[in-house]
Amino acid sequence: MASGIFDRLRPPASGTRNATVLAICQGLFTAAVAIDLTLTGLTGYQLAPDKSLATLPFAMITVAGAVVTIFASLLMERIGRRWGFTLGALFGALGGLVSVLAVFRGDFWLFCLGTAGVGAFQAFAQYYRLAAADSVPDEAKAKAISTVLAGGVIAAVLGPALAAWSKDLYPVLFAGSYLMVFLLGLASAALLAIGYRDVAMHAAAGQAFELPARPLATVMRQPIFLAAAANNVIGGAVMMLIMTAAPLAAVACSHSIDDGANIIQWHLVGMFGPSFFAGRLIARFGLATVLFAGMALNVACAVVAVASASLTAFYLALFCLGVGWNFMFVGGTTLLARSYRPAERARVQGAAEILRYGLTAIATLGAGPLLETYGWSNLNIVILPMIVAAGIVTLVWVRQERRAVLVPAGE
């Protein structure tokens, strides 16, 4: 395979540089997606021939991302991540350009195609953190993942601000904002093509590089993979369920629309801010401790939200939710990167991302109806059994790891 040739030409030290490049690209990607997330609902409503279709362009981001995810993984296994990531960023740039044209022409269906391009960009960008983890040894994986996610901190705040600043650049409303999506995708593609290099994958501790690939079902039955999936998938679903409903719940509780937007910005700081130190926390206190701390913060979110509907409670709950997601996501990704052999990478990563996308999409689509039917307090109670399930699966992995350490000592 082409990637295998490149892998052996590049020194492992390139992994550190790659993490920096990917962090910058994560920032560019997050800013581009934040523009789409901020404006696509409004643009869709403006262009839709039937107002019941107004959220379809927004849904296309998630749907296209889910469809492309597995193909992105398999494609990068063949052509290497450098060119795969570059292609993904070009999809994003093209999506932004198509969206500009759609807004100028008032073409709703063309706009759906443009947002699907951003969804394809998202599918490739979801592998940035895994690429960083694969290119460094076990002890450095958490730090590499955190470095990449830290790139989203400034972008999470900058993206909505950039959307507001650029929406009136042209006489046609929002055209300038989607031009920013095009430019951000193009900048990301250029940086990846010039600065990123395919490097040799570090096998997990105790695994020989030449070990053959196991059946996917065998890999997915491992306690370490199940714990990775529980933290990534459940953590992501819980976060999207509460985050999607929070602005609507805030308005229903007599807070302003601006308050709802500020709550989400504070939540985004909680999501990405801990990336600056999550890797160090894992190195100092251990992976399991950080994972359980993330679950505890999600529980704290639910408790605060149920206890009060004040604006302060919304801010505190959503901040706890963001930090809890970060700890579970960084920790879960670290576990995932340790769960497969080099020969299994593409299939296992693709399967894991499909699981995460699928449940996250269901949570996003279900947030509105659940909020309408059961209310804000009950919606937060719903997440508690999910967090408990993640905790049980993680505990099984912890016990298996301890047995693996103790058994050789007794022989």
mmCIF file of C-alpha atoms in Angstrom:
data_model
loop_
_atom_site.group_PDB
_atom_site.id
_atom_site.type_symbol
_atom_site.label_atom_id
_atom_site.label_comp_id
_atom_site.label_asym_id
_atom_site.label_seq_id
_atom_site.Cartn_x
_atom_site.Cartn_y
_atom_site.Cartn_z
ATOM 1 C CA MET A 1 0.000 0.000 0.000
ATOM 2 C CA ALA A 2 1.120 3.528 -0.740
ATOM 3 C CA SER A 3 0.796 4.565 2.895
ATOM 4 C CA GLY A 4 3.072 1.702 3.974
ATOM 5 C CA ILE A 5 5.832 2.973 1.683
ATOM 6 C CA PHE A 6 5.599 6.471 3.124
ATOM 7 C CA ASP A 7 5.369 5.099 6.675
ATOM 8 C CA ARG A 8 8.830 3.603 6.461
ATOM 9 C CA LEU A 9 10.413 6.694 4.943
ATOM 10 C CA ARG A 10 9.404 9.074 7.730
ATOM 11 C CA PRO A 11 11.034 9.198 11.162
ATOM 12 C CA PRO A 12 8.796 8.741 14.224
ATOM 13 C CA ALA A 13 9.756 12.262 15.375
ATOM 14 C CA SER A 14 7.420 13.592 12.690
ATOM 15 C CA GLY A 15 4.547 12.511 14.914
ATOM 16 C CA THR A 16 5.041 15.554 17.158
ATOM 17 C CA ARG A 17 4.975 17.939 14.208
ATOM 18 C CA ASN A 18 1.921 16.188 12.830
ATOM 19 C CA ALA A 19 0.044 16.779 16.101
ATOM 20 C CA THR A 20 0.754 20.516 15.801
ATOM 21 C CA VAL A 21 -0.354 20.631 12.162
ATOM 22 C CA LEU A 22 -3.489 18.671 12.981
ATOM 23 C CA ALA A 23 -4.263 20.986 15.921
ATOM 24 C CA ILE A 24 -4.207 23.993 13.581
ATOM 25 C CA CYS A 25 -6.329 22.132 11.045
ATOM 26 C CA GLN A 26 -8.738 21.119 13.815
ATOM 27 C CA GLY A 27 -9.119 24.824 14.547
ATOM 28 C CA LEU A 28 -9.762 25.674 10.894
ATOM 29 C CA PHE A 29 -12.256 22.812 10.586
ATOM 30 C CA THR A 30 -14.059 23.749 13.814
ATOM 31 C CA ALA A 31 -14.354 27.379 12.702
ATOM 32 C CA ALA A 32 -15.793 26.303 9.332
ATOM 33 C CA VAL A 33 -18.305 23.915 10.889
ATOM 34 C CA ALA A 34 -19.246 26.494 13.552
ATOM 35 C CA ILE A 35 -20.229 28.902 10.754
ATOM 36 C CA ASP A 36 -22.421 26.240 9.187
ATOM 37 C CA LEU A 37 -23.952 25.269 12.527
ATOM 38 C CA THR A 38 -24.669 28.915 13.349
ATOM 39 C CA LEU A 39 -26.283 29.923 10.052
ATOM 40 C CA THR A 40 -27.500 26.826 8.205
ATOM 41 C CA GLY A 41 -30.855 26.667 10.001
ATOM 42 C CA LEU A 42 -31.566 30.305 9.151
ATOM 43 C CA THR A 43 -30.340 29.943 5.569
ATOM 44 C CA GLY A 44 -32.342 26.763 5.099
ATOM 45 C CA TYR A 45 -35.480 28.508 6.321
ATOM 46 C CA GLN A 46 -34.800 31.397 3.944
ATOM 47 C CA LEU A 47 -34.322 29.145 0.880
ATOM 48 C CA ALA A 48 -36.690 26.237 1.570
ATOM 49 C CA PRO A 49 -39.629 25.938 -0.874
ATOM 50 C CA ASP A 50 -41.513 24.238 1.969
ATOM 51 C CA LYS A 51 -40.623 25.554 5.450
ATOM 52 C CA SER A 52 -40.947 22.033 6.873
ATOM 53 C CA LEU A 53 -37.729 21.259 4.933
ATOM 54 C CA ALA A 54 -35.806 24.110 6.567
ATOM 55 C CA THR A 55 -33.661 21.819 8.759
ATOM 56 C CA LEU A 56 -32.750 19.453 5.902
ATOM 57 C CA PRO A 57 -29.498 21.299 4.977
ATOM 58 C CA PHE A 58 -28.452 21.090 8.642
ATOM 59 C CA ALA A 59 -29.255 17.364 8.730
ATOM 60 C CA MET A 60 -27.199 16.840 5.565
ATOM 61 C CA ILE A 61 -24.032 17.700 7.497
ATOM 62 C CA THR A 62 -24.596 14.780 9.872
ATOM 63 C CA VAL A 63 -25.941 12.396 7.225
ATOM 64 C CA ALA A 64 -23.099 13.023 4.767
ATOM 65 C CA GLY A 65 -20.585 12.730 7.601
ATOM 66 C CA ALA A 66 -21.989 9.362 8.649
ATOM 67 C CA VAL A 67 -22.028 8.007 5.082
ATOM 68 C CA VAL A 68 -18.492 9.150 4.252
ATOM 69 C CA THR A 69 -16.879 8.107 7.569
ATOM 70 C CA ILE A 70 -16.143 4.450 6.736
ATOM 71 C CA PHE A 71 -15.097 5.250 3.161
ATOM 72 C CA ALA A 72 -12.734 7.944 4.455
ATOM 73 C CA SER A 73 -10.987 5.442 6.715
ATOM 74 C CA LEU A 74 -10.578 2.831 3.950
ATOM 75 C CA LEU A 75 -9.447 5.444 1.417
ATOM 76 C CA MET A 76 -6.753 6.772 3.748
ATOM 77 C CA GLU A 77 -5.528 3.221 4.284
ATOM 78 C CA ARG A 78 -4.822 3.094 0.536
ATOM 79 C CA ILE A 79 -3.522 6.564 -0.312
ATOM 80 C CA GLY A 80 -2.198 7.697 3.079
ATOM 81 C CA ARG A 81 -3.621 10.184 5.543
ATOM 82 C CA ARG A 82 -1.786 13.183 4.116
ATOM 83 C CA TRP A 83 -3.692 13.090 0.842
ATOM 84 C CA GLY A 84 -6.863 11.749 2.448
ATOM 85 C CA PHE A 85 -7.023 14.658 4.888
ATOM 86 C CA THR A 86 -6.195 17.086 2.087
ATOM 87 C CA LEU A 87 -9.034 15.665 -0.005
ATOM 88 C CA GLY A 88 -11.419 15.975 2.941
ATOM 89 C CA ALA A 89 -10.512 19.651 3.410
ATOM 90 C CA LEU A 90 -11.069 20.255 -0.309
ATOM 91 C CA PHE A 91 -14.540 18.720 0.069
ATOM 92 C CA GLY A 92 -15.177 21.333 2.757
ATOM 93 C CA ALA A 93 -13.894 24.147 0.554
ATOM 94 C CA LEU A 94 -16.050 22.936 -2.332
ATOM 95 C CA GLY A 95 -19.052 22.691 -0.005
ATOM 96 C CA GLY A 96 -18.535 26.312 1.049
ATOM 97 C CA LEU A 97 -18.232 27.469 -2.566
ATOM 98 C CA VAL A 98 -21.360 25.570 -3.614
ATOM 99 C CA SER A 99 -23.197 27.110 -0.653
ATOM 100 C CA VAL A 100 -22.177 30.604 -1.793
ATOM 101 C CA LEU A 101 -23.520 29.879 -5.288
ATOM 102 C CA ALA A 102 -26.714 28.406 -3.821
ATOM 103 C CA VAL A 103 -27.350 31.495 -1.682
ATOM 104 C CA PHE A 104 -26.802 33.812 -4.655
ATOM 105 C CA ARG A 105 -29.158 31.737 -6.812
ATOM 106 C CA GLY A 106 -31.691 31.072 -4.060
ATOM 107 C CA ASP A 107 -31.390 27.336 -4.789
ATOM 108 C CA PHE A 108 -32.375 25.234 -1.776
ATOM 109 C CA TRP A 109 -31.326 21.846 -3.185
ATOM 110 C CA LEU A 110 -27.949 23.170 -4.295
ATOM 111 C CA PHE A 111 -27.507 24.488 -0.754
ATOM 112 C CA CYS A 112 -28.181 20.972 0.596
ATOM 113 C CA LEU A 113 -25.371 19.721 -1.667
ATOM 114 C CA GLY A 114 -23.056 22.390 -0.269
ATOM 115 C CA THR A 115 -23.721 21.461 3.349
ATOM 116 C CA ALA A 116 -23.194 17.793 2.444
ATOM 117 C CA GLY A 117 -19.689 18.795 1.316
ATOM 118 C CA VAL A 118 -19.045 20.219 4.783
ATOM 119 C CA GLY A 119 -20.331 16.922 6.220
ATOM 120 C CA ALA A 120 -17.743 15.051 4.130
ATOM 121 C CA PHE A 121 -15.072 17.427 5.488
ATOM 122 C CA GLN A 122 -16.240 16.559 8.997
ATOM 123 C CA ALA A 123 -15.984 12.819 8.273
ATOM 124 C CA PHE A 124 -12.289 13.119 7.381
ATOM 125 C CA ALA A 125 -11.522 15.617 10.160
ATOM 126 C CA GLN A 126 -12.864 13.203 12.812
ATOM 127 C CA TYR A 127 -9.728 11.124 12.169
ATOM 128 C CA TYR A 128 -7.293 13.951 13.030
ATOM 129 C CA ARG A 129 -7.136 12.900 16.684
ATOM 130 C CA LEU A 130 -6.658 9.224 15.776
ATOM 131 C CA ALA A 131 -3.898 10.065 13.296
ATOM 132 C CA ALA A 132 -2.071 11.977 16.025
ATOM 133 C CA ALA A 133 -2.483 9.062 18.447
ATOM 134 C CA ASP A 134 -1.310 6.447 15.930
ATOM 135 C CA SER A 135 1.954 8.267 15.226
ATOM 136 C CA VAL A 136 3.268 8.316 18.814
ATOM 137 C CA PRO A 137 4.000 5.652 21.483
ATOM 138 C CA ASP A 138 1.384 4.569 24.042
ATOM 139 C CA GLU A 139 2.566 6.933 26.756
ATOM 140 C CA ALA A 140 2.229 9.964 24.435
ATOM 141 C CA LYS A 141 -1.153 9.144 22.851
ATOM 142 C CA ALA A 142 -3.336 11.058 25.315
ATOM 143 C CA LYS A 143 -1.164 14.166 25.000
ATOM 144 C CA ALA A 144 -1.260 13.980 21.180
ATOM 145 C CA ILE A 145 -5.062 13.650 21.185
ATOM 146 C CA SER A 146 -5.384 16.579 23.603
ATOM 147 C CA THR A 147 -3.088 18.713 21.453
ATOM 148 C CA VAL A 148 -5.292 18.178 18.411
ATOM 149 C CA LEU A 149 -8.542 18.885 20.249
ATOM 150 C CA ALA A 150 -7.030 22.030 21.788
ATOM 151 C CA GLY A 151 -7.054 23.497 18.299
ATOM 152 C CA GLY A 152 -10.812 23.819 18.583
ATOM 153 C CA VAL A 153 -10.774 26.147 21.597
ATOM 154 C CA ILE A 154 -10.297 29.472 19.815
ATOM 155 C CA ALA A 155 -12.255 28.303 16.769
ATOM 156 C CA ALA A 156 -15.283 27.377 18.905
ATOM 157 C CA VAL A 157 -15.585 31.032 19.877
ATOM 158 C CA LEU A 158 -14.183 32.497 16.639
ATOM 159 C CA GLY A 159 -16.499 30.557 14.308
ATOM 160 C CA PRO A 160 -19.819 32.123 15.413
ATOM 161 C CA ALA A 161 -18.156 35.564 15.582
ATOM 162 C CA LEU A 162 -16.782 35.103 12.056
ATOM 163 C CA ALA A 163 -20.237 34.046 10.860
ATOM 164 C CA ALA A 164 -21.787 37.224 12.278
ATOM 165 C CA TRP A 165 -19.053 39.467 10.881
ATOM 166 C CA SER A 166 -19.115 38.034 7.348
ATOM 167 C CA LYS A 167 -22.854 37.529 6.803
ATOM 168 C CA ASP A 168 -23.268 41.009 5.266
ATOM 169 C CA LEU A 169 -20.088 41.077 3.165
ATOM 170 C CA TYR A 170 -22.237 40.723 0.039
ATOM 171 C CA PRO A 171 -25.654 42.192 -0.766
ATOM 172 C CA VAL A 172 -27.082 38.677 -0.531
ATOM 173 C CA LEU A 173 -27.409 37.718 3.154
ATOM 174 C CA PHE A 174 -25.079 34.921 4.394
ATOM 175 C CA ALA A 175 -23.123 34.592 1.121
ATOM 176 C CA GLY A 176 -20.019 36.100 2.753
ATOM 177 C CA SER A 177 -20.193 33.632 5.638
ATOM 178 C CA TYR A 178 -20.117 30.610 3.339
ATOM 179 C CA LEU A 179 -17.218 32.217 1.499
ATOM 180 C CA MET A 180 -15.382 32.006 4.839
ATOM 181 C CA VAL A 181 -16.130 28.255 4.909
ATOM 182 C CA PHE A 182 -14.530 27.969 1.468
ATOM 183 C CA LEU A 183 -11.419 29.889 2.566
ATOM 184 C CA LEU A 184 -11.032 27.938 5.807
ATOM 185 C CA GLY A 185 -11.286 24.612 3.942
ATOM 186 C CA LEU A 186 -8.775 25.783 1.367
ATOM 187 C CA ALA A 187 -6.319 26.927 4.048
ATOM 188 C CA SER A 188 -6.649 23.576 5.802
ATOM 189 C CA ALA A 189 -6.008 21.652 2.566
ATOM 190 C CA ALA A 190 -2.881 23.704 1.845
ATOM 191 C CA LEU A 191 -1.491 23.224 5.356
ATOM 192 C CA LEU A 192 -2.113 19.463 5.284
ATOM 193 C CA ALA A 193 -0.510 19.032 1.861
ATOM 194 C CA ILE A 194 2.563 21.037 2.865
ATOM 195 C CA GLY A 195 2.984 20.333 6.583
ATOM 196 C CA TYR A 196 1.563 16.874 7.326
ATOM 197 C CA ARG A 197 3.580 13.702 6.760
ATOM 198 C CA ASP A 198 2.522 10.061 6.942
ATOM 199 C CA VAL A 199 4.489 8.351 9.697
ATOM 200 C CA ALA A 200 4.874 4.786 10.914
ATOM 201 C CA MET A 201 2.091 3.678 13.228
ATOM 202 C CA HIS A 202 3.173 2.722 16.729
ATOM 203 C CA ALA A 203 1.752 -0.643 17.713
ATOM 204 C CA ALA A 204 0.145 -0.911 21.129
ATOM 205 C CA ALA A 205 2.315 -2.167 23.956
ATOM 206 C CA GLY A 206 3.074 -5.859 23.582
ATOM 207 C CA GLN A 207 1.891 -6.072 19.957
ATOM 208 C CA ALA A 208 4.225 -6.953 17.121
ATOM 209 C CA PHE A 209 3.826 -4.804 14.037
ATOM 210 C CA GLU A 210 3.517 -7.811 11.744
ATOM 211 C CA LEU A 211 0.655 -9.526 13.603
ATOM 212 C CA PRO A 212 -2.203 -10.395 11.232
ATOM 213 C CA ALA A 213 -5.575 -8.690 11.328
ATOM 214 C CA ARG A 214 -8.240 -10.337 13.461
ATOM 215 C CA PRO A 215 -11.942 -10.455 12.552
ATOM 216 C CA LEU A 216 -13.655 -7.167 13.353
ATOM 217 C CA ALA A 217 -16.045 -8.889 15.768
ATOM 218 C CA THR A 218 -13.073 -10.245 17.741
ATOM 219 C CA VAL A 219 -11.584 -6.777 18.134
ATOM 220 C CA MET A 220 -14.925 -5.270 19.121
ATOM 221 C CA ARG A 221 -15.496 -7.843 21.866
ATOM 222 C CA GLN A 222 -12.356 -6.794 23.736
ATOM 223 C CA PRO A 223 -13.012 -4.977 27.031
ATOM 224 C CA ILE A 224 -10.669 -2.176 25.935
ATOM 225 C CA PHE A 225 -12.633 -1.572 22.715
ATOM 226 C CA LEU A 226 -15.968 -1.759 24.540
ATOM 227 C CA ALA A 227 -14.736 0.791 27.081
ATOM 228 C CA ALA A 228 -13.482 3.039 24.272
ATOM 229 C CA ALA A 229 -16.836 2.818 22.489
ATOM 230 C CA ALA A 230 -18.807 3.373 25.701
ATOM 231 C CA ASN A 231 -16.943 6.597 26.459
ATOM 232 C CA ASN A 232 -16.825 7.941 22.897
ATOM 233 C CA VAL A 233 -20.337 6.936 21.853
ATOM 234 C CA ILE A 234 -22.286 7.463 25.077
ATOM 235 C CA GLY A 235 -20.292 10.571 25.993
ATOM 236 C CA GLY A 236 -20.986 12.046 22.546
ATOM 237 C CA ALA A 237 -24.681 11.125 22.542
ATOM 238 C CA VAL A 238 -25.275 12.564 26.020
ATOM 239 C CA MET A 239 -23.443 15.758 25.094
ATOM 240 C CA MET A 240 -25.398 16.274 21.838
ATOM 241 C CA LEU A 241 -28.744 15.438 23.477
ATOM 242 C CA ILE A 242 -28.344 18.070 26.190
ATOM 243 C CA MET A 243 -26.471 20.651 24.088
ATOM 244 C CA THR A 244 -29.076 20.578 21.292
ATOM 245 C CA ALA A 245 -31.960 21.013 23.735
ATOM 246 C CA ALA A 246 -30.311 23.602 26.021
ATOM 247 C CA PRO A 247 -30.953 26.808 23.989
ATOM 248 C CA LEU A 248 -34.613 25.824 23.482
ATOM 249 C CA ALA A 249 -34.964 24.969 27.177
ATOM 250 C CA ALA A 250 -33.358 28.268 28.198
ATOM 251 C CA VAL A 251 -35.851 30.257 26.123
ATOM 252 C CA ALA A 252 -38.721 28.154 27.500
ATOM 253 C CA CYS A 253 -37.481 29.068 31.007
ATOM 254 C CA SER A 254 -37.876 32.791 30.149
ATOM 255 C CA HIS A 255 -34.229 33.448 29.302
ATOM 256 C CA SER A 256 -33.380 35.359 26.117
ATOM 257 C CA ILE A 257 -32.219 33.978 22.781
ATOM 258 C CA ASP A 258 -28.864 35.706 23.374
ATOM 259 C CA ASP A 259 -28.620 33.901 26.711
ATOM 260 C CA GLY A 260 -29.127 30.601 24.868
ATOM 261 C CA ALA A 261 -26.294 31.439 22.455
ATOM 262 C CA ASN A 262 -23.981 32.468 25.315
ATOM 263 C CA ILE A 263 -24.727 29.214 27.157
ATOM 264 C CA ILE A 264 -23.558 27.249 24.111
ATOM 265 C CA GLN A 265 -20.394 29.316 23.763
ATOM 266 C CA TRP A 266 -19.582 28.632 27.426
ATOM 267 C CA HIS A 267 -20.300 24.959 26.778
ATOM 268 C CA LEU A 268 -17.875 24.962 23.820
ATOM 269 C CA VAL A 269 -15.154 26.412 26.054
ATOM 270 C CA GLY A 270 -15.791 23.528 28.438
ATOM 271 C CA MET A 271 -15.608 21.050 25.555
ATOM 272 C CA PHE A 272 -12.266 22.154 24.152
ATOM 273 C CA GLY A 273 -10.542 24.093 26.946
ATOM 274 C CA PRO A 274 -9.510 21.024 29.009
ATOM 275 C CA SER A 275 -7.602 19.719 25.986
ATOM 276 C CA PHE A 276 -4.697 21.901 27.097
ATOM 277 C CA PHE A 277 -4.214 19.744 30.200
ATOM 278 C CA ALA A 278 -6.260 16.529 29.793
ATOM 279 C CA GLY A 279 -3.224 14.626 28.533
ATOM 280 C CA ARG A 280 -1.200 15.662 31.583
ATOM 281 C CA LEU A 281 -4.059 14.682 33.897
ATOM 282 C CA ILE A 282 -4.122 11.213 32.326
ATOM 283 C CA ALA A 283 -0.345 10.894 32.709
ATOM 284 C CA ARG A 284 -0.509 11.903 36.378
ATOM 285 C CA PHE A 285 -3.707 10.276 37.653
ATOM 286 C CA GLY A 286 -4.273 7.480 35.149
ATOM 287 C CA LEU A 287 -6.697 6.952 32.290
ATOM 288 C CA ALA A 288 -9.437 5.325 34.383
ATOM 289 C CA THR A 289 -9.505 8.194 36.880
ATOM 290 C CA VAL A 290 -9.978 10.796 34.152
ATOM 291 C CA LEU A 291 -12.699 8.713 32.466
ATOM 292 C CA PHE A 292 -14.653 8.363 35.717
ATOM 293 C CA ALA A 293 -14.161 12.079 36.413
ATOM 294 C CA GLY A 294 -15.743 12.803 33.025
ATOM 295 C CA MET A 295 -18.734 10.636 33.918
ATOM 296 C CA ALA A 296 -19.055 12.360 37.305
ATOM 297 C CA LEU A 297 -19.136 15.759 35.586
ATOM 298 C CA ASN A 298 -21.943 14.560 33.308
ATOM 299 C CA VAL A 299 -23.881 13.475 36.389
ATOM 300 C CA ALA A 300 -23.180 16.902 37.927
ATOM 301 C CA CYS A 301 -24.650 18.503 34.793
ATOM 302 C CA ALA A 302 -27.886 16.549 35.265
ATOM 303 C CA VAL A 303 -28.088 17.315 38.990
ATOM 304 C CA VAL A 304 -27.611 21.065 38.493
ATOM 305 C CA ALA A 305 -30.096 21.179 35.584
ATOM 306 C CA VAL A 306 -32.756 19.341 37.595
ATOM 307 C CA ALA A 307 -32.157 21.447 40.713
ATOM 308 C CA SER A 308 -32.607 24.859 39.088
ATOM 309 C CA ALA A 309 -33.726 26.575 35.871
ATOM 310 C CA SER A 310 -31.821 29.785 36.633
ATOM 311 C CA LEU A 311 -29.419 31.223 34.067
ATOM 312 C CA THR A 312 -26.485 30.448 36.375
ATOM 313 C CA ALA A 313 -27.595 26.811 36.547
ATOM 314 C CA PHE A 314 -27.724 26.595 32.747
ATOM 315 C CA TYR A 315 -24.196 27.987 32.493
ATOM 316 C CA LEU A 316 -22.827 25.644 35.165
ATOM 317 C CA ALA A 317 -24.613 22.563 33.834
ATOM 318 C CA LEU A 318 -23.480 23.079 30.246
ATOM 319 C CA PHE A 319 -19.922 23.834 31.336
ATOM 320 C CA CYS A 320 -19.813 20.592 33.361
ATOM 321 C CA LEU A 321 -21.244 18.770 30.344
ATOM 322 C CA GLY A 322 -18.501 20.153 28.091
ATOM 323 C CA VAL A 323 -15.630 19.255 30.415
ATOM 324 C CA GLY A 324 -17.142 15.829 31.086
ATOM 325 C CA TRP A 325 -17.392 15.156 27.351
ATOM 326 C CA ASN A 326 -13.763 16.190 26.867
ATOM 327 C CA PHE A 327 -12.460 13.808 29.533
ATOM 328 C CA MET A 328 -14.548 10.913 28.183
ATOM 329 C CA PHE A 329 -13.653 11.689 24.558
ATOM 330 C CA VAL A 330 -9.907 12.094 25.070
ATOM 331 C CA GLY A 331 -9.807 9.019 27.318
ATOM 332 C CA GLY A 332 -12.035 6.957 25.027
ATOM 333 C CA THR A 333 -9.983 7.855 21.965
ATOM 334 C CA THR A 334 -6.802 6.876 23.814
ATOM 335 C CA LEU A 335 -8.340 3.470 24.582
ATOM 336 C CA LEU A 336 -9.468 3.070 20.967
ATOM 337 C CA ALA A 337 -5.967 3.776 19.685
ATOM 338 C CA ARG A 338 -4.650 0.977 21.935
ATOM 339 C CA SER A 339 -7.312 -1.572 20.969
ATOM 340 C CA TYR A 340 -6.230 -2.563 17.456
ATOM 341 C CA ARG A 341 -3.212 -3.883 15.622
ATOM 342 C CA PRO A 342 -1.712 -1.822 12.770
ATOM 343 C CA ALA A 343 -3.280 -4.141 10.178
ATOM 344 C CA GLU A 344 -6.722 -3.551 11.727
ATOM 345 C CA ARG A 345 -6.583 0.224 11.937
ATOM 346 C CA ALA A 346 -8.839 1.271 9.035
ATOM 347 C CA ARG A 347 -11.687 -1.158 9.710
ATOM 348 C CA VAL A 348 -11.719 -0.686 13.485
ATOM 349 C CA GLN A 349 -11.524 3.110 13.363
ATOM 350 C CA GLY A 350 -14.224 3.220 10.691
ATOM 351 C CA ALA A 351 -16.535 0.947 12.694
ATOM 352 C CA ALA A 352 -15.974 2.969 15.875
ATOM 353 C CA GLU A 353 -16.745 6.257 14.124
ATOM 354 C CA ILE A 354 -19.895 4.839 12.513
ATOM 355 C CA LEU A 355 -21.143 3.790 15.971
ATOM 356 C CA ARG A 356 -20.407 7.236 17.364
ATOM 357 C CA TYR A 357 -21.988 9.066 14.441
ATOM 358 C CA GLY A 358 -25.081 6.870 14.477
ATOM 359 C CA LEU A 359 -25.973 7.309 18.137
ATOM 360 C CA THR A 360 -25.017 10.993 18.085
ATOM 361 C CA ALA A 361 -27.309 11.579 15.099
ATOM 362 C CA ILE A 362 -30.180 9.826 16.913
ATOM 363 C CA ALA A 363 -29.547 11.969 20.005
ATOM 364 C CA THR A 364 -29.507 15.160 17.922
ATOM 365 C CA LEU A 365 -32.738 14.315 16.122
ATOM 366 C CA GLY A 366 -34.437 13.171 19.327
ATOM 367 C CA ALA A 367 -33.489 16.155 21.501
ATOM 368 C CA GLY A 368 -36.328 18.416 20.320
ATOM 369 C CA PRO A 369 -39.162 15.874 20.571
ATOM 370 C CA LEU A 370 -37.932 14.583 23.956
ATOM 371 C CA LEU A 371 -37.679 18.113 25.332
ATOM 372 C CA GLU A 372 -41.160 18.945 24.051
ATOM 373 C CA THR A 373 -42.665 15.756 25.497
ATOM 374 C CA TYR A 374 -40.861 15.341 28.821
ATOM 375 C CA GLY A 375 -39.367 18.733 29.660
ATOM 376 C CA TRP A 376 -35.846 19.907 30.539
ATOM 377 C CA SER A 377 -35.544 18.234 33.955
ATOM 378 C CA ASN A 378 -36.680 14.812 32.751
ATOM 379 C CA LEU A 379 -34.393 15.052 29.712
ATOM 380 C CA ASN A 380 -31.432 15.402 32.074
ATOM 381 C CA ILE A 381 -32.621 12.442 34.141
ATOM 382 C CA VAL A 382 -32.653 10.344 30.946
ATOM 383 C CA ILE A 383 -28.875 10.649 30.588
ATOM 384 C CA LEU A 384 -28.148 9.096 34.001
ATOM 385 C CA PRO A 385 -28.700 5.423 33.006
ATOM 386 C CA MET A 386 -26.516 6.033 29.938
ATOM 387 C CA ILE A 387 -23.664 7.326 32.106
ATOM 388 C CA VAL A 388 -24.075 4.386 34.488
ATOM 389 C CA ALA A 389 -23.813 1.997 31.532
ATOM 390 C CA ALA A 390 -20.580 3.695 30.406
ATOM 391 C CA GLY A 391 -19.249 3.389 33.950
ATOM 392 C CA ILE A 392 -19.994 -0.343 34.172
ATOM 393 C CA VAL A 393 -18.325 -1.101 30.830
ATOM 394 C CA THR A 394 -15.283 0.985 31.819
ATOM 395 C CA LEU A 395 -15.086 -0.809 35.167
ATOM 396 C CA VAL A 396 -14.994 -4.181 33.361
ATOM 397 C CA TRP A 397 -11.990 -2.936 31.355
ATOM 398 C CA VAL A 398 -10.264 -1.670 34.538
ATOM 399 C CA ARG A 399 -10.684 -5.061 36.229
ATOM 400 C CA GLN A 400 -9.389 -6.865 33.130
ATOM 401 C CA GLU A 401 -6.323 -4.592 33.056
ATOM 402 C CA ARG A 402 -5.619 -5.288 36.722
ATOM 403 C CA ARG A 403 -5.889 -9.043 36.192
ATOM 404 C CA ALA A 404 -3.476 -8.796 33.255
ATOM 405 C CA VAL A 405 -0.942 -7.146 35.573
ATOM 406 C CA LEU A 406 -1.446 -9.510 38.521
ATOM 407 C CA VAL A 407 -1.530 -12.870 36.710
ATOM 408 C CA PRO A 408 2.083 -12.821 35.420
ATOM 409 C CA ALA A 409 3.273 -11.774 38.864
ATOM 410 C CA GLY A 410 1.758 -14.889 40.393
ATOM 411 C CA GLU A 411 3.241 -17.295 37.885
#
